Every structure is written in C-alpha cells, then in structure tokens.
C-alpha cells in the first residue's frame, strides 16, 4: 500500500516548513504553482525513500500473507517472519527488492494525486463551513477523515495496479543453484513482462485486479491516518508549529494506528490480487468469499499473517518519509 506523508494544523491540514523544527510547507493557504511543484517534487523524493526503506519487509509481509492455506499435516511454507527472511535471503539480497521498479516509477504520480484529492476536499469543506458561518477554515475531525479518505480513493487509481504488479513479482521464488526447479514456477521476468502478460490476456480489468478492496483499504487507511495525527496534535496542545521529533513520533503512531485498522483488509487485498484470473483458477469468488474461507480454514489468526512485519517497518518507514520530505523541501527552497 502508498503511505500518507502529510501533517496538519490545529484544525486544518498543513505541512509546515518553518525553520523552528516544524515539517514542511503550509498547504492550508493558496500557495501558487511553485509551491505545488515543490510539494510534488518533494513527495516524489520521500516516496522513493519510502519504497527503498520499506520494500524488504514489504516483500516478507506479502509472502507471509499469500502463502498457501495449509493442508492437514503439511508444514507451512514460512513458519514466521524470521523463517521467511531466512528463506528469502537464500535467493540473494535482490529478492527482497522484487517488484521495486513499479513503485519507484509510480510514487510521484501517487503523491501528486494524493495532494490534489486532499486539497480539493479541503476547499470543498471550507466552502461548506463558510456558508454555515464558520470563517476560521477549521476542519472538524469528520471532515479531516473524509478529506484523507477521498485522497486515498483518488490515490488508489495508481496504487491499486502498482501493488498488484508488485505483489505478483514479490511472491516469485528466485532460482538458485540449490533450487533450480524454481525457474519453472517463475511466470514473469520483470514488471514490464508482468504487465504485458496480464494486459494481453485479461485487459485493463486484469491490471486492476483487487481494485475494490484496495479502494476500501485506502479510504479507511488515509482517513484514519489524518484523524489520528490531528488528534495527537490537539492532545499535545500545539498549534501551527510542532517540534520535528514530535512530528516524526506522531506520524509513526498514526501509521501504527492505521495499520491496526486496515491490516485484515490489506491481507484480503493481497490474496485477491494473487488469485487466479479465470473461474477455473480462482480460489475466491470475491472479497466476502475470501474473508469467509480465510476465517473457515485459518481462524482470526489468518487475518494477521505478517502483521508483526508491518508493525516493525511502520516506524522507520514513516520517519524516513518525513525526514526525506523535509530535507527535499528545504533544498528546493534554496533554489
């Protein structure tokens, strides 16, 4: 999934670039074209850093999520996170970065769409508030949640197919001298080959496989993130400015909270995206059927495979994202 990297003010959403320890530039006001360009460019930089930092554990998470349902008496493909890391490492270090090219290329577009959707919803709610006599441009918690959720829906247009292609590449076992038979199970030589094969056989619907469950995840995930960050800011009693370490801490906590809420949805998304394309090869009819079968054969624990991996990566990924964004914005301000 593409994680949000935006902060908010005491009532309105913002990114603060003050030199007093805050994060980024205020987007609650009309910043003009250059500000938008700087934000999108900085978002691209932070997105690249986010992928590079988070991709290895994301690969482990996806492999744990999508491993086959156990047949009685059969050992699991991966018994836990460490076992998955150990087995993946036998394929070489590059195995942890399978499917990285697509997220790196698409991250800039994701962040641009994310900002556009968010700002449009903020303006929409501000207009409603002004018509109702509220001249402070303060978004309520529900408006903040819905602004983030709308940004998530817009973001899913790009993030859905990106994660679909990445997921299919991540679960492929790289052939090694001791496991040469794995070559027979490799369906795709890389991201371009994966896109070509899927599109030629199943069209655009094949590329957007699992899109509905992705939209549900993005709606809930982005909305929860912004709401939690605003709540933490208000609990801290801060207004326009906030120390950098608190911004990093609050962002990480909001990220943890987001994954707590959406992880089962993310697991279903991974399973559906890895499922077959035809009625003869599909395990699941739809998301509800995937939920029912997962619960039937794996119980509640089945919805949290790889959860520890996600929580382990959430902190450093969010922190590195914010740090990269701040450094990029300060660098662009000097140009």
mmCIF file of N, CA and C in Angstrom, residues 7-107:
data_model
loop_
_atom_site.group_PDB
_atom_site.id
_atom_site.type_symbol
_atom_site.label_atom_id
_atom_site.label_comp_id
_atom_site.label_asym_id
_atom_site.label_seq_id
_atom_site.Cartn_x
_atom_site.Cartn_y
_atom_site.Cartn_z
ATOM 1 N N UNK A 7 1.100 16.438 7.194
ATOM 2 C CA UNK A 7 0.779 16.833 8.553
ATOM 3 C C UNK A 7 -0.365 17.827 8.549
ATOM 4 N N UNK A 8 -0.843 18.218 9.720
ATOM 5 C CA UNK A 8 -1.959 19.125 9.782
ATOM 6 C C UNK A 8 -1.792 20.151 10.879
ATOM 7 N N UNK A 9 -2.540 21.214 10.766
ATOM 8 C CA UNK A 9 -2.501 22.265 11.758
ATOM 9 C C UNK A 9 -3.490 21.977 12.852
ATOM 10 N N UNK A 10 -3.636 22.932 13.734
ATOM 11 C CA UNK A 10 -4.591 22.781 14.827
ATOM 12 C C UNK A 10 -5.976 23.019 14.285
ATOM 13 N N UNK A 11 -6.490 22.203 13.520
ATOM 14 C CA UNK A 11 -7.830 22.378 12.981
ATOM 15 C C UNK A 11 -7.856 22.268 11.484
ATOM 16 N N UNK A 12 -6.787 22.623 10.785
ATOM 17 C CA UNK A 12 -6.740 22.492 9.349
ATOM 18 C C UNK A 12 -5.524 21.689 8.959
ATOM 19 N N UNK A 13 -5.567 21.074 7.805
ATOM 20 C CA UNK A 13 -4.457 20.223 7.368
ATOM 21 C C UNK A 13 -3.329 21.091 6.842
ATOM 22 N N UNK A 14 -2.096 20.730 7.169
ATOM 23 C CA UNK A 14 -0.966 21.536 6.707
ATOM 24 C C UNK A 14 0.312 20.726 6.662
ATOM 25 N N UNK A 15 1.302 21.309 6.004
ATOM 26 C CA UNK A 15 2.670 20.819 6.093
ATOM 27 C C UNK A 15 3.520 22.059 6.339
ATOM 28 N N UNK A 16 4.233 22.110 7.448
ATOM 29 C CA UNK A 16 4.897 23.316 7.928
ATOM 30 C C UNK A 16 6.385 23.291 7.629
ATOM 31 N N UNK A 17 6.885 24.315 6.921
ATOM 32 C CA UNK A 17 8.314 24.396 6.624
ATOM 33 C C UNK A 17 9.023 25.443 7.446
ATOM 34 N N UNK A 18 8.532 25.810 8.552
ATOM 35 C CA UNK A 18 9.213 26.797 9.384
ATOM 36 C C UNK A 18 10.567 26.251 9.798
ATOM 37 N N UNK A 19 11.499 27.125 10.062
ATOM 38 C CA UNK A 19 12.854 26.719 10.428
ATOM 39 C C UNK A 19 12.972 26.406 11.918
ATOM 40 N N UNK A 20 11.852 26.351 12.623
ATOM 41 C CA UNK A 20 11.892 26.141 14.068
ATOM 42 C C UNK A 20 11.569 24.706 14.444
ATOM 43 N N UNK A 21 11.909 23.807 13.577
ATOM 44 C CA UNK A 21 11.730 22.396 13.913
ATOM 45 C C UNK A 21 10.473 21.787 13.359
ATOM 46 N N UNK A 22 9.693 22.562 12.577
ATOM 47 C CA UNK A 22 8.454 22.015 12.043
ATOM 48 C C UNK A 22 8.704 21.237 10.778
ATOM 49 N N UNK A 23 7.623 20.713 10.207
ATOM 50 C CA UNK A 23 7.751 19.913 8.997
ATOM 51 C C UNK A 23 7.035 20.618 7.847
ATOM 52 N N UNK A 24 7.723 20.977 6.855
ATOM 53 C CA UNK A 24 7.256 21.363 5.551
ATOM 54 C C UNK A 24 6.487 22.664 5.420
ATOM 55 N N UNK A 25 5.694 22.720 4.369
ATOM 56 C CA UNK A 25 5.090 23.975 3.955
ATOM 57 C C UNK A 25 3.591 23.984 4.195
ATOM 58 N N UNK A 26 3.039 25.118 4.525
ATOM 59 C CA UNK A 26 1.618 25.230 4.830
ATOM 60 C C UNK A 26 0.810 25.131 3.550
ATOM 61 N N UNK A 27 -0.014 24.092 3.439
ATOM 62 C CA UNK A 27 -0.854 23.920 2.253
ATOM 63 C C UNK A 27 -2.300 24.274 2.533
ATOM 64 N N UNK A 28 -2.576 24.826 3.705
ATOM 65 C CA UNK A 28 -3.946 25.216 4.015
ATOM 66 C C UNK A 28 -4.293 26.537 3.346
ATOM 67 N N UNK A 29 -3.262 27.251 2.839
ATOM 68 C CA UNK A 29 -3.484 28.505 2.141
ATOM 69 C C UNK A 29 -3.220 28.298 0.650
ATOM 70 N N UNK A 30 -3.543 29.320 -0.133
ATOM 71 C CA UNK A 30 -3.297 29.250 -1.562
ATOM 72 C C UNK A 30 -1.808 29.480 -1.807
ATOM 73 N N UNK A 31 -1.094 28.447 -2.146
ATOM 74 C CA UNK A 31 0.351 28.553 -2.233
ATOM 75 C C UNK A 31 0.875 28.852 -3.620
ATOM 76 N N UNK A 32 0.068 28.725 -4.665
ATOM 77 C CA UNK A 32 0.530 29.002 -6.001
ATOM 78 C C UNK A 32 1.169 27.796 -6.656
ATOM 79 N N UNK A 33 1.499 27.968 -7.928
ATOM 80 C CA UNK A 33 2.019 26.861 -8.736
ATOM 81 C C UNK A 33 3.367 26.364 -8.227
ATOM 82 N N UNK A 34 4.281 27.285 -7.871
ATOM 83 C CA UNK A 34 5.608 26.865 -7.448
ATOM 84 C C UNK A 34 5.571 26.028 -6.179
ATOM 85 N N UNK A 35 4.693 26.395 -5.248
ATOM 86 C CA UNK A 35 4.557 25.613 -4.023
ATOM 87 C C UNK A 35 4.082 24.207 -4.345
ATOM 88 N N UNK A 36 3.111 24.111 -5.242
ATOM 89 C CA UNK A 36 2.584 22.799 -5.642
ATOM 90 C C UNK A 36 3.670 21.953 -6.302
ATOM 91 N N UNK A 37 4.482 22.590 -7.157
ATOM 92 C CA UNK A 37 5.565 21.866 -7.820
ATOM 93 C C UNK A 37 6.577 21.358 -6.797
ATOM 94 N N UNK A 38 6.928 22.224 -5.827
ATOM 95 C CA UNK A 38 7.874 21.817 -4.785
ATOM 96 C C UNK A 38 7.319 20.656 -3.966
ATOM 97 N N UNK A 39 6.026 20.725 -3.638
ATOM 98 C CA UNK A 39 5.402 19.665 -2.844
ATOM 99 C C UNK A 39 5.425 18.337 -3.592
ATOM 100 N N UNK A 40 5.073 18.401 -4.878
ATOM 101 C CA UNK A 40 5.044 17.165 -5.668
ATOM 102 C C UNK A 40 6.449 16.592 -5.847
ATOM 103 N N UNK A 41 7.436 17.478 -6.095
ATOM 104 C CA UNK A 41 8.812 17.011 -6.252
ATOM 105 C C UNK A 41 9.332 16.419 -4.944
ATOM 106 N N UNK A 42 9.032 17.090 -3.834
ATOM 107 C CA UNK A 42 9.462 16.580 -2.527
ATOM 108 C C UNK A 42 8.750 15.277 -2.198
ATOM 109 N N UNK A 43 7.476 15.196 -2.574
ATOM 110 C CA UNK A 43 6.738 13.962 -2.365
ATOM 111 C C UNK A 43 7.333 12.809 -3.134
ATOM 112 N N UNK A 44 7.817 13.095 -4.342
ATOM 113 C CA UNK A 44 8.461 12.051 -5.141
ATOM 114 C C UNK A 44 9.725 11.552 -4.459
ATOM 115 N N UNK A 45 10.531 12.493 -3.950
ATOM 116 C CA UNK A 45 11.761 12.114 -3.241
ATOM 117 C C UNK A 45 11.432 11.259 -2.023
ATOM 118 N N UNK A 46 10.478 11.719 -1.210
ATOM 119 C CA UNK A 46 10.128 10.980 0.005
ATOM 120 C C UNK A 46 9.511 9.635 -0.338
ATOM 121 N N UNK A 47 8.763 9.580 -1.444
ATOM 122 C CA UNK A 47 8.179 8.317 -1.865
ATOM 123 C C UNK A 47 9.223 7.300 -2.260
ATOM 124 N N UNK A 48 10.260 7.760 -2.966
ATOM 125 C CA UNK A 48 11.353 6.870 -3.354
ATOM 126 C C UNK A 48 12.059 6.336 -2.113
ATOM 127 N N UNK A 49 12.339 7.236 -1.167
ATOM 128 C CA UNK A 49 12.979 6.807 0.080
ATOM 129 C C UNK A 49 12.092 5.809 0.813
ATOM 130 N N UNK A 50 10.798 6.084 0.827
ATOM 131 C CA UNK A 50 9.852 5.190 1.499
ATOM 132 C C UNK A 50 9.890 3.785 0.916
ATOM 133 N N UNK A 51 9.923 3.690 -0.407
ATOM 134 C CA UNK A 51 9.968 2.381 -1.069
ATOM 135 C C UNK A 51 11.278 1.671 -0.768
ATOM 136 N N UNK A 52 12.395 2.390 -0.872
ATOM 137 C CA UNK A 52 13.700 1.769 -0.653
ATOM 138 C C UNK A 52 13.855 1.266 0.784
ATOM 139 N N UNK A 53 13.324 2.031 1.741
ATOM 140 C CA UNK A 53 13.426 1.627 3.140
ATOM 141 C C UNK A 53 12.454 0.501 3.467
ATOM 142 N N UNK A 54 11.236 0.593 2.937
ATOM 143 C CA UNK A 54 10.199 -0.350 3.341
ATOM 144 C C UNK A 54 10.041 -1.591 2.495
ATOM 145 N N UNK A 55 10.643 -1.616 1.289
ATOM 146 C CA UNK A 55 10.416 -2.729 0.373
ATOM 147 C C UNK A 55 10.823 -4.097 0.918
ATOM 148 N N UNK A 56 11.998 -4.246 1.556
ATOM 149 C CA UNK A 56 12.376 -5.592 2.024
ATOM 150 C C UNK A 56 11.340 -6.223 2.951
ATOM 151 N N UNK A 57 10.891 -5.483 3.962
ATOM 152 C CA UNK A 57 9.904 -6.051 4.881
ATOM 153 C C UNK A 57 8.528 -6.137 4.232
ATOM 154 N N UNK A 58 8.268 -5.289 3.226
ATOM 155 C CA UNK A 58 7.007 -5.412 2.498
ATOM 156 C C UNK A 58 6.975 -6.727 1.733
ATOM 157 N N UNK A 59 8.112 -7.110 1.162
ATOM 158 C CA UNK A 59 8.198 -8.391 0.461
ATOM 159 C C UNK A 59 7.928 -9.550 1.416
ATOM 160 N N UNK A 60 8.515 -9.481 2.605
ATOM 161 C CA UNK A 60 8.287 -10.525 3.610
ATOM 162 C C UNK A 60 6.813 -10.566 4.000
ATOM 163 N N UNK A 61 6.218 -9.396 4.195
ATOM 164 C CA UNK A 61 4.801 -9.323 4.566
ATOM 165 C C UNK A 61 3.912 -9.991 3.516
ATOM 166 N N UNK A 62 4.154 -9.655 2.241
ATOM 167 C CA UNK A 62 3.323 -10.200 1.164
ATOM 168 C C UNK A 62 3.494 -11.707 1.056
ATOM 169 N N UNK A 63 4.717 -12.194 1.213
ATOM 170 C CA UNK A 63 4.945 -13.647 1.144
ATOM 171 C C UNK A 63 4.227 -14.375 2.284
ATOM 172 N N UNK A 64 4.239 -13.794 3.456
ATOM 173 C CA UNK A 64 3.527 -14.404 4.583
ATOM 174 C C UNK A 64 2.025 -14.368 4.355
ATOM 175 N N UNK A 65 1.534 -13.261 3.800
ATOM 176 C CA UNK A 65 0.102 -13.106 3.580
ATOM 177 C C UNK A 65 -0.445 -14.094 2.549
ATOM 178 N N UNK A 66 0.324 -14.337 1.517
ATOM 179 C CA UNK A 66 -0.183 -15.091 0.362
ATOM 180 C C UNK A 66 0.266 -16.537 0.323
ATOM 181 N N UNK A 67 0.946 -17.033 1.341
ATOM 182 C CA UNK A 67 1.347 -18.438 1.312
ATOM 183 C C UNK A 67 0.107 -19.337 1.325
ATOM 184 N N UNK A 68 0.199 -20.498 0.701
ATOM 185 C CA UNK A 68 -0.964 -21.367 0.543
ATOM 186 C C UNK A 68 -1.598 -21.762 1.878
ATOM 187 N N UNK A 69 -2.928 -21.958 1.839
ATOM 188 C CA UNK A 69 -3.631 -22.472 3.013
ATOM 189 C C UNK A 69 -3.145 -23.884 3.303
ATOM 190 N N UNK A 70 -2.875 -24.161 4.552
ATOM 191 C CA UNK A 70 -2.284 -25.440 4.933
ATOM 192 C C UNK A 70 -3.243 -26.605 4.752
ATOM 193 N N UNK A 71 -2.692 -27.695 4.244
ATOM 194 C CA UNK A 71 -3.400 -28.973 4.231
ATOM 195 C C UNK A 71 -3.025 -29.691 5.520
ATOM 196 N N UNK A 72 -3.970 -30.331 6.205
ATOM 197 C CA UNK A 72 -3.650 -31.006 7.474
ATOM 198 C C UNK A 72 -2.403 -31.884 7.359
ATOM 199 N N UNK A 73 -1.452 -31.666 8.271
ATOM 200 C CA UNK A 73 -0.218 -32.426 8.285
ATOM 201 C C UNK A 73 0.897 -31.823 7.447
ATOM 202 N N UNK A 74 0.584 -30.784 6.655
ATOM 203 C CA UNK A 74 1.585 -30.164 5.797
ATOM 204 C C UNK A 74 2.206 -28.960 6.515
ATOM 205 N N UNK A 75 3.533 -28.838 6.546
ATOM 206 C CA UNK A 75 4.163 -27.680 7.198
ATOM 207 C C UNK A 75 3.954 -26.428 6.367
ATOM 208 N N UNK A 76 3.889 -25.257 7.003
ATOM 209 C CA UNK A 76 3.704 -24.016 6.251
ATOM 210 C C UNK A 76 4.942 -23.686 5.425
ATOM 211 N N UNK A 77 4.738 -22.936 4.372
ATOM 212 C CA UNK A 77 5.855 -22.511 3.543
ATOM 213 C C UNK A 77 6.815 -21.647 4.357
ATOM 214 N N UNK A 78 6.243 -20.753 5.168
ATOM 215 C CA UNK A 78 7.022 -19.923 6.085
ATOM 216 C C UNK A 78 6.372 -20.015 7.461
ATOM 217 N N UNK A 79 7.128 -20.428 8.465
ATOM 218 C CA UNK A 79 6.556 -20.610 9.792
ATOM 219 C C UNK A 79 6.390 -19.293 10.539
ATOM 220 N N UNK A 80 7.217 -18.293 10.199
ATOM 221 C CA UNK A 80 7.117 -16.985 10.826
ATOM 222 C C UNK A 80 7.953 -15.981 10.037
ATOM 223 N N UNK A 81 8.044 -14.758 10.547
ATOM 224 C CA UNK A 81 8.760 -13.701 9.835
ATOM 225 C C UNK A 81 10.231 -14.047 9.646
ATOM 226 N N UNK A 82 10.888 -14.507 10.701
ATOM 227 C CA UNK A 82 12.315 -14.814 10.611
ATOM 228 C C UNK A 82 12.580 -15.955 9.634
ATOM 229 N N UNK A 83 11.693 -16.944 9.629
ATOM 230 C CA UNK A 83 11.841 -18.063 8.694
ATOM 231 C C UNK A 83 11.700 -17.573 7.263
ATOM 232 N N UNK A 84 10.752 -16.650 7.037
ATOM 233 C CA UNK A 84 10.562 -16.088 5.699
ATOM 234 C C UNK A 84 11.786 -15.286 5.273
ATOM 235 N N UNK A 85 12.325 -14.480 6.190
ATOM 236 C CA UNK A 85 13.529 -13.700 5.880
ATOM 237 C C UNK A 85 14.694 -14.626 5.529
ATOM 238 N N UNK A 86 14.858 -15.685 6.319
ATOM 239 C CA UNK A 86 15.962 -16.627 6.090
ATOM 240 C C UNK A 86 15.836 -17.312 4.734
ATOM 241 N N UNK A 87 14.640 -17.772 4.400
ATOM 242 C CA UNK A 87 14.443 -18.463 3.129
ATOM 243 C C UNK A 87 14.566 -17.505 1.952
ATOM 244 N N UNK A 88 14.071 -16.283 2.118
ATOM 245 C CA UNK A 88 14.179 -15.300 1.046
ATOM 246 C C UNK A 88 15.627 -14.898 0.814
ATOM 247 N N UNK A 89 16.398 -14.817 1.890
ATOM 248 C CA UNK A 89 17.806 -14.420 1.774
ATOM 249 C C UNK A 89 18.612 -15.427 0.949
ATOM 250 N N UNK A 90 18.169 -16.683 0.906
ATOM 251 C CA UNK A 90 18.859 -17.700 0.108
ATOM 252 C C UNK A 90 18.757 -17.411 -1.389
ATOM 253 N N UNK A 91 17.791 -16.584 -1.763
ATOM 254 C CA UNK A 91 17.624 -16.217 -3.165
ATOM 255 C C UNK A 91 18.507 -15.031 -3.538
ATOM 256 N N UNK A 92 19.223 -14.500 -2.553
ATOM 257 C CA UNK A 92 20.052 -13.326 -2.789
ATOM 258 C C UNK A 92 19.390 -12.071 -2.251
ATOM 259 N N UNK A 93 20.200 -11.036 -1.992
ATOM 260 C CA UNK A 93 19.672 -9.802 -1.405
ATOM 261 C C UNK A 93 18.639 -9.131 -2.300
ATOM 262 N N UNK A 94 18.825 -9.260 -3.605
ATOM 263 C CA UNK A 94 17.895 -8.608 -4.537
ATOM 264 C C UNK A 94 16.483 -9.166 -4.432
ATOM 265 N N UNK A 95 16.334 -10.361 -3.867
ATOM 266 C CA UNK A 95 14.996 -10.951 -3.730
ATOM 267 C C UNK A 95 14.099 -10.096 -2.849
ATOM 268 N N UNK A 96 14.690 -9.376 -1.908
ATOM 269 C CA UNK A 96 13.901 -8.514 -1.027
ATOM 270 C C UNK A 96 13.385 -7.276 -1.752
ATOM 271 N N UNK A 97 13.943 -6.992 -2.915
ATOM 272 C CA UNK A 97 13.542 -5.803 -3.668
ATOM 273 C C UNK A 97 12.804 -6.166 -4.958
ATOM 274 N N UNK A 98 12.209 -7.340 -4.982
ATOM 275 C CA UNK A 98 11.400 -7.720 -6.141
ATOM 276 C C UNK A 98 10.211 -6.770 -6.271
ATOM 277 N N UNK A 99 9.929 -6.384 -7.509
ATOM 278 C CA UNK A 99 8.777 -5.521 -7.753
ATOM 279 C C UNK A 99 8.991 -4.080 -7.333
ATOM 280 N N UNK A 100 10.248 -3.666 -7.155
ATOM 281 C CA UNK A 100 10.530 -2.312 -6.682
ATOM 282 C C UNK A 100 10.390 -1.266 -7.782
ATOM 283 N N UNK A 101 10.694 -1.634 -9.015
ATOM 284 C CA UNK A 101 10.714 -0.662 -10.106
ATOM 285 C C UNK A 101 9.385 0.055 -10.268
ATOM 286 N N UNK A 102 8.293 -0.692 -10.256
ATOM 287 C CA UNK A 102 6.981 -0.097 -10.458
ATOM 288 C C UNK A 102 6.642 0.927 -9.372
ATOM 289 N N UNK A 103 6.802 0.603 -8.067
ATOM 290 C CA UNK A 103 6.529 1.619 -7.042
ATOM 291 C C UNK A 103 7.415 2.846 -7.158
ATOM 292 N N UNK A 104 8.696 2.669 -7.512
ATOM 293 C CA UNK A 104 9.585 3.810 -7.645
ATOM 294 C C UNK A 104 9.123 4.738 -8.756
ATOM 295 N N UNK A 105 8.706 4.164 -9.868
ATOM 296 C CA UNK A 105 8.249 4.960 -11.009
ATOM 297 C C UNK A 105 6.917 5.637 -10.701
ATOM 298 N N UNK A 106 6.021 4.918 -10.025
ATOM 299 C CA UNK A 106 4.667 5.428 -9.818
ATOM 300 C C UNK A 106 4.470 6.285 -8.591
ATOM 301 N N UNK A 107 5.467 6.354 -7.708
ATOM 302 C CA UNK A 107 5.272 7.050 -6.447
ATOM 303 C C UNK A 107 4.993 8.536 -6.629
#
